[in-house]
Short mmCIF file of C-alpha atoms and ligand atoms in Angstrom, two decimals:
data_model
loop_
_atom_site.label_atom_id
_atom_site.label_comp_id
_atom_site.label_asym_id
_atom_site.label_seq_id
_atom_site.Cartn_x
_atom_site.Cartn_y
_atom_site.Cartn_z
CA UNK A 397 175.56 -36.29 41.56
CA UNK A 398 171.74 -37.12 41.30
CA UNK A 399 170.57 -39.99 39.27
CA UNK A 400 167.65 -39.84 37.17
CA UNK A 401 165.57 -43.11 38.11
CA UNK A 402 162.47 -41.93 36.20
CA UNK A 403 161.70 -39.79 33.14
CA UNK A 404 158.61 -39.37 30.70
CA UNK A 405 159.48 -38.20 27.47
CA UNK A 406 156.78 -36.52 25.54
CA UNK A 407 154.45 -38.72 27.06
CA UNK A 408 150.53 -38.83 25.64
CA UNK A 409 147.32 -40.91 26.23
CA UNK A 410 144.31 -40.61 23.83
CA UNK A 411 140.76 -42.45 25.09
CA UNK A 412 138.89 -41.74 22.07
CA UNK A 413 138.64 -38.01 21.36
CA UNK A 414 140.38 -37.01 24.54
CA UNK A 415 144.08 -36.38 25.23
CA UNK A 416 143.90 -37.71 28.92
CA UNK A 417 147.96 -37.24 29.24
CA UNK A 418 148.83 -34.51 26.45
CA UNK A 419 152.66 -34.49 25.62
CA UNK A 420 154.16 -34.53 29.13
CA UNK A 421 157.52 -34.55 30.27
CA UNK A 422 159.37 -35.07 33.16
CA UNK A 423 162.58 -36.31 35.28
CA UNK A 424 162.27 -37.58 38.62
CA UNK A 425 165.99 -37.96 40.87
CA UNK A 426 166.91 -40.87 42.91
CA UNK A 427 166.11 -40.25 46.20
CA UNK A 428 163.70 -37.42 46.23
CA UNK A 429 160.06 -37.60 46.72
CA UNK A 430 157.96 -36.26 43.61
CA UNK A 431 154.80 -35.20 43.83
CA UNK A 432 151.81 -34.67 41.20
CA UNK A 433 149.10 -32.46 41.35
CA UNK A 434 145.88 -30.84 40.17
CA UNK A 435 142.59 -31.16 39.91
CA UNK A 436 140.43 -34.26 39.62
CA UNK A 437 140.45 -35.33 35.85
CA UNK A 438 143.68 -33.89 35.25
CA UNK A 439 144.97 -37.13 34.48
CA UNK A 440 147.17 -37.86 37.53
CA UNK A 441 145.99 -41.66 38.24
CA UNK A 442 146.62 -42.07 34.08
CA UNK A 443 150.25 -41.15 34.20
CA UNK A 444 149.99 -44.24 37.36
CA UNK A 445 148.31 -46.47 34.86
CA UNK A 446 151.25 -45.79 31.85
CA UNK A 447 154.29 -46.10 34.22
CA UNK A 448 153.23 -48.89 35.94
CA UNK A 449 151.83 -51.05 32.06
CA UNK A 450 148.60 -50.70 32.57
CA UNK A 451 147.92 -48.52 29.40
CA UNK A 452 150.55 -47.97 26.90
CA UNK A 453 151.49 -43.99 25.67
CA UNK A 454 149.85 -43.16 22.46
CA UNK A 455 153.20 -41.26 21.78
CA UNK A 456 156.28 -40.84 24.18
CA UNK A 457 158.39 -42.84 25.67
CA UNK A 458 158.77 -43.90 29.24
CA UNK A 459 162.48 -44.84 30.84
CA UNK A 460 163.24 -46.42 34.42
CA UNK A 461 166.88 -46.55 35.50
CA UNK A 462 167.84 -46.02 31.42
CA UNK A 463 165.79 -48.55 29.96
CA UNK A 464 162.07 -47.73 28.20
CA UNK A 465 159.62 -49.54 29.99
CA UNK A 466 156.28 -48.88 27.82
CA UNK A 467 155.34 -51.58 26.34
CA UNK A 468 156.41 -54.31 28.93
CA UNK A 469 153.65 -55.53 30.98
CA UNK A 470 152.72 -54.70 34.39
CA UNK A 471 154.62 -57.50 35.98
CA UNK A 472 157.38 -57.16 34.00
CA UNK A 473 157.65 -53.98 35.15
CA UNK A 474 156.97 -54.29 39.18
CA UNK A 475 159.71 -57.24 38.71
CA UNK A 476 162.09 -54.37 37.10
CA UNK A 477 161.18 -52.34 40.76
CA UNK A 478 158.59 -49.98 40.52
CA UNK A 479 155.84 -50.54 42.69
CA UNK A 480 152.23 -48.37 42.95
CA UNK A 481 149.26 -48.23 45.78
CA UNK A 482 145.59 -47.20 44.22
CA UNK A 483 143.51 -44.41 44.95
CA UNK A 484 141.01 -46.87 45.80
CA UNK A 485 141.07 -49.04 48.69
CA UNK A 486 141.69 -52.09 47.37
CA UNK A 487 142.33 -55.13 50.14
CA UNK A 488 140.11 -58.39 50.75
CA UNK A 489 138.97 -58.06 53.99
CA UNK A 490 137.96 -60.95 54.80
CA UNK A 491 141.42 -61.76 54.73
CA UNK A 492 144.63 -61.28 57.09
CA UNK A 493 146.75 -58.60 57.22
CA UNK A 494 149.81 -60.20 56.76
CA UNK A 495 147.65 -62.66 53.74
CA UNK A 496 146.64 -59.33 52.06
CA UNK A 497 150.63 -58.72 51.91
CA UNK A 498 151.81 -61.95 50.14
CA UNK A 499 148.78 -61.85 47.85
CA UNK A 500 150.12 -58.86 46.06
CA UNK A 501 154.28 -61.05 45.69
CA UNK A 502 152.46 -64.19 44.73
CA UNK A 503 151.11 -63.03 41.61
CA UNK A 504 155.17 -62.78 40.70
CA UNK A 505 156.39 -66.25 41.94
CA UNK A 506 157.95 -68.46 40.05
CA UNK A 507 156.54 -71.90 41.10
CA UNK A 508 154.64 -73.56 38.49
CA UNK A 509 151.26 -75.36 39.03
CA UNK A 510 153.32 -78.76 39.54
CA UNK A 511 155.69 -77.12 42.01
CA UNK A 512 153.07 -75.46 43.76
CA UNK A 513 151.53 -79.07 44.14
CA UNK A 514 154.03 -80.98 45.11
CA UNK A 515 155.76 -78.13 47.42
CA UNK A 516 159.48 -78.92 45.95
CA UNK A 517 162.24 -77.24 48.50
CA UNK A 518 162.41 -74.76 45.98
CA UNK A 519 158.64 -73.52 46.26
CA UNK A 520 158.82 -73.88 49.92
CA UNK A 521 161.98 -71.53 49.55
CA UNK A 522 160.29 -69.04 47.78
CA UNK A 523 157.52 -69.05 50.07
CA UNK A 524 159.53 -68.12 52.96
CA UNK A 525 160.81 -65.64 51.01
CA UNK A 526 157.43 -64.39 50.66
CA UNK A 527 156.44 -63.91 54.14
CA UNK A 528 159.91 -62.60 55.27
CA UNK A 529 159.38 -60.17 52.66
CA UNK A 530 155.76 -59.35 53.96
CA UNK A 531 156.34 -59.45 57.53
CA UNK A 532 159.28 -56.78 56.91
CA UNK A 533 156.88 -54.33 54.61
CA UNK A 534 154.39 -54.55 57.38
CA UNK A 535 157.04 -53.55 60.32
CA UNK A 536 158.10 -50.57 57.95
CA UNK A 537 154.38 -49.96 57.87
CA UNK A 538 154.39 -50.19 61.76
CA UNK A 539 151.33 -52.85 61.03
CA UNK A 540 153.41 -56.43 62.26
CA UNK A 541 152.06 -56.52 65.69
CA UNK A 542 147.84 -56.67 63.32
CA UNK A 543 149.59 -59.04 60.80
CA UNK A 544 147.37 -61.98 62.32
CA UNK A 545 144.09 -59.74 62.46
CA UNK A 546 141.51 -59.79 59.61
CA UNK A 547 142.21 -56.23 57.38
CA UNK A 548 138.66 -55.28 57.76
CA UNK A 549 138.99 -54.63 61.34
CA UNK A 550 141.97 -52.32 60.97
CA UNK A 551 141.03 -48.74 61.37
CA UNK A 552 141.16 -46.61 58.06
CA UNK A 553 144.39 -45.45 58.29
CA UNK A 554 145.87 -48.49 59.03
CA UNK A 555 144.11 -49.91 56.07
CA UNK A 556 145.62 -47.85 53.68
CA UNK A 557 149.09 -48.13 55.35
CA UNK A 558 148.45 -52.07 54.73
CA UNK A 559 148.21 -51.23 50.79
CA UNK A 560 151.58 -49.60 51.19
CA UNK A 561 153.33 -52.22 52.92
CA UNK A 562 151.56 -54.74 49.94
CA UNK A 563 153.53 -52.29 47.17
CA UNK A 564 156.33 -52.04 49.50
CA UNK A 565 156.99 -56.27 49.85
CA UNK A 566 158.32 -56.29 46.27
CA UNK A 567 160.76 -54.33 47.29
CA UNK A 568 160.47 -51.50 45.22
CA UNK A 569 163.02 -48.82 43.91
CA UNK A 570 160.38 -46.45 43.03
CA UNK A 571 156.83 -46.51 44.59
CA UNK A 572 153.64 -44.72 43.67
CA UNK A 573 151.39 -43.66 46.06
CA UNK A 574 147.59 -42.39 44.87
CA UNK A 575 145.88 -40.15 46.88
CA UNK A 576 147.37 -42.27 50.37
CA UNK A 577 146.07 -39.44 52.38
CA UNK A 578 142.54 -39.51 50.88
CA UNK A 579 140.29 -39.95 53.87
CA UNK A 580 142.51 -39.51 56.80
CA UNK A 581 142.15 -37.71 60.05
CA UNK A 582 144.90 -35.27 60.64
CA UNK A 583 147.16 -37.84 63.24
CA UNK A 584 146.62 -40.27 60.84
CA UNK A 585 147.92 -37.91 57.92
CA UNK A 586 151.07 -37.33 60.67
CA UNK A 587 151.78 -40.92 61.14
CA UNK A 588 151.86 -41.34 57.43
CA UNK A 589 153.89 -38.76 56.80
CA UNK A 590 156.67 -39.66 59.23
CA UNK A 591 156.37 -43.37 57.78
CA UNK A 592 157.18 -41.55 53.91
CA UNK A 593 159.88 -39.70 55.04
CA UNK A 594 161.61 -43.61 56.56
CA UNK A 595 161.05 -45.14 53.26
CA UNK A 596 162.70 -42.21 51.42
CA UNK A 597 165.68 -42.15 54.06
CA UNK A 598 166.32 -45.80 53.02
CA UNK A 599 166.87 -44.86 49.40
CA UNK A 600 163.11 -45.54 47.72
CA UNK A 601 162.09 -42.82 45.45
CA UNK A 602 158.62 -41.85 46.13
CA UNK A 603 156.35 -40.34 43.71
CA UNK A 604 153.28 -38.86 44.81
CA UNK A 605 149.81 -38.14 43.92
CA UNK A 606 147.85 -35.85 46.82
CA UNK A 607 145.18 -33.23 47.16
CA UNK A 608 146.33 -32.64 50.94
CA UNK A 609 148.41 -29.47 49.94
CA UNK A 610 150.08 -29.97 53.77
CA UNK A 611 151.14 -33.01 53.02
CA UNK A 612 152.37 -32.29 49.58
CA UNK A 613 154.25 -29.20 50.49
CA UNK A 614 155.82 -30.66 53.52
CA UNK A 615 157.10 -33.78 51.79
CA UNK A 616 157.81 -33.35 48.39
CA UNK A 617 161.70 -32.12 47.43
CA UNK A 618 159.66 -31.10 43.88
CA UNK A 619 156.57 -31.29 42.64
CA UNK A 620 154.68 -31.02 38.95
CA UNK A 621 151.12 -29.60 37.94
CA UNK A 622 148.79 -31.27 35.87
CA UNK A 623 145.94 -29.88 34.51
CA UNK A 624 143.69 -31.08 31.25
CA UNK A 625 146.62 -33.78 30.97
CA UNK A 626 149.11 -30.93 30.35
CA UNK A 627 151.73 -30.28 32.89
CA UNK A 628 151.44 -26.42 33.48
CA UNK A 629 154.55 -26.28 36.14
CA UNK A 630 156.53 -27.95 37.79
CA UNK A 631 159.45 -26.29 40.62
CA UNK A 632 160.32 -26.81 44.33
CA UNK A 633 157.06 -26.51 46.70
CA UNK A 634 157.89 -22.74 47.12
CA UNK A 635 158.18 -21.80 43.48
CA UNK A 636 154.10 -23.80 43.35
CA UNK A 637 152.23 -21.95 45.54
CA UNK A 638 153.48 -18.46 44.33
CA UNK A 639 153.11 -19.60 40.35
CA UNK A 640 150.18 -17.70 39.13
CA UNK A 641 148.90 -20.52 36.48
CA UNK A 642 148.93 -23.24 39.48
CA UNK A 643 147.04 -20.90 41.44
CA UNK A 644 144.59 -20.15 38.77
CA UNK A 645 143.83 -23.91 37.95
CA UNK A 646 143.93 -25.45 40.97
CA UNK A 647 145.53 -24.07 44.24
CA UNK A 648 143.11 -20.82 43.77
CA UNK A 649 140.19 -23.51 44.31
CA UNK A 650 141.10 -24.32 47.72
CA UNK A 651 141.00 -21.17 49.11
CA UNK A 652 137.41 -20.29 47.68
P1 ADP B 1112 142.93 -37.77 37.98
O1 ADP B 1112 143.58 -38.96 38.59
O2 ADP B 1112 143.86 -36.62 37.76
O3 ADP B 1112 141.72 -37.32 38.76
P2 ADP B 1112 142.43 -39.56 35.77
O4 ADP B 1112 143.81 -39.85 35.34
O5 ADP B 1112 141.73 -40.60 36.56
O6 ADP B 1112 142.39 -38.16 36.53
O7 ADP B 1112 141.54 -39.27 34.50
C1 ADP B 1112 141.91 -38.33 33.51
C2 ADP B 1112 140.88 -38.32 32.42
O8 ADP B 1112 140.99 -39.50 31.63
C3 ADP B 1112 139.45 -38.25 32.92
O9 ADP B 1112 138.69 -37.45 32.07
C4 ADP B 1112 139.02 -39.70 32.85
O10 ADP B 1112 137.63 -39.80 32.70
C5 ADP B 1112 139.76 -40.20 31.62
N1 ADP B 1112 140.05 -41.62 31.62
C6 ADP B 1112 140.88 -42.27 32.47
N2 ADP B 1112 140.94 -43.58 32.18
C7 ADP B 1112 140.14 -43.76 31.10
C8 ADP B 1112 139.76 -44.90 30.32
N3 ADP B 1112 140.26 -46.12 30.57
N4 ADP B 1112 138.90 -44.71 29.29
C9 ADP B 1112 138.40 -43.48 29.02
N5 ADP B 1112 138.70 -42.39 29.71
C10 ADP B 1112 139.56 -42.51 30.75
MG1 MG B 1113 143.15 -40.01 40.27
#
């Protein structure tokens, strides 16, 4: 029996006089990866921004494992086990690999300015926790061997691996990815792709925003089309590329 670990119910975002997310469902299983296209402006990075508490839903309600989660904010809900990468490359380069990790779990620690002072056993606890944590997310990344180097000198794919091991440290049940593709040479794409496909076989559920329709068809168990925030279709990657609306807002595009 399939769980469902996320669902959207009705879900709408107004910014002024436009409905950016318009009345959107939708039901993602434990397990599977999801993904979510169409074209830029759809609103794809928006329904991001509400699940993770960046924006709240005008109208709708959002659920993770059961509970509703708008409202809460957004470290409330990475605590609760959804973590998200951006569409934009966002790491301080200046800074370690392994330091660009931890930045994104201490954000989330518990320590208090005294106890981060005075380094009690319990803050030096929690910051071995941290870089356990880290150095783990970056071995799943295949990254721990750079974890010393500074991120700027990582080659572009392995940058944007980096932000996935940063989402990944928090140990996620359910991580958004944003465009992760964007950019990338085809062996890069390949190596990504395999490293997806590990997370998911260790139980994450992986939901998926991509314009690489290679990538998308040959990962995703089912995937949903947005277009003017409305979701047009959704189906298994075989029932998307033969639906005539998805190829008439968006999938039509590519081949002109
Ligand atoms: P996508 O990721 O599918 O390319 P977005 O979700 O980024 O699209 O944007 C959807 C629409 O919502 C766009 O028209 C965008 O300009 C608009 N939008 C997104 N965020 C805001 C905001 N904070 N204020 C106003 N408009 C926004
Ligand atoms: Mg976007």
């Amino acid at each position: 029996m399939s769980k469902t670990i996320l669902e959207l119910d009705n879900v709408s975002i107004r910014f002024g006089g436009l409905t950016a997310v318009d009345s959107v469902d939708m039901k993602i299983e434990e397990g599977t990866v999801r993904a979510l296209i169409g074209p830029n402006g759809a609103g794809k990075s928006t329904i991001f921004n509400l699940i993770t508490g960046i924006y709240a839903p005008t109208a709708g309600e959002i659920r993770f494992m059961g509970s509703k989660i708008n409202g809460l904010k957004p470290h409330v809900i990475t605590k609760l086990g959804i973590a998200r990468t951006f569409q934009n490359i966002r790491l301080f380069g200046e800074m370690t690999v392994l330091d660009n990790v931890k930045i994104g779990m201490h954000c989330r620690t518990g320590a208090g300015f005294l106890g981060a002072l005075l380094r009690t056993p319990a803050v030096l606890a929690e910051e071995r926790a941290i870089t356990e944590n880290s150095l783990e997310a970056l071995k799943l990344m295949e990254l721990e061997h750079k974890a010393d180097e500074l991120a700027m000198n990582l080659p572009y794919g392995e940058q944007r691996r980096l932000e996935i091991a940063r989402a990944l440290a928090s140990r996620p049940k359910l991580l958004l990815l944003d465009e992760p593709a964007a950019g990338m040479n085809p062996q890069e794409k390949q190596t990504l792709m395999s490293m997806i496909r590990k997370i998911q076989a260790m139980g994450l559920t992986i939901f998926l925003v991509e314009h690489d329709m290679k990538f998308v068809m040959s990962l995703s168990d089912r995937i949903a089309v947005l277009d003017y925030g409305r979701k047009i279709a959704s189906g298994s990657p075989a029932e998307i590329q033969r639906n005539p609306a998805v190829i008439a807002a968006y999938l039509g595009k590519e081949v002109v």
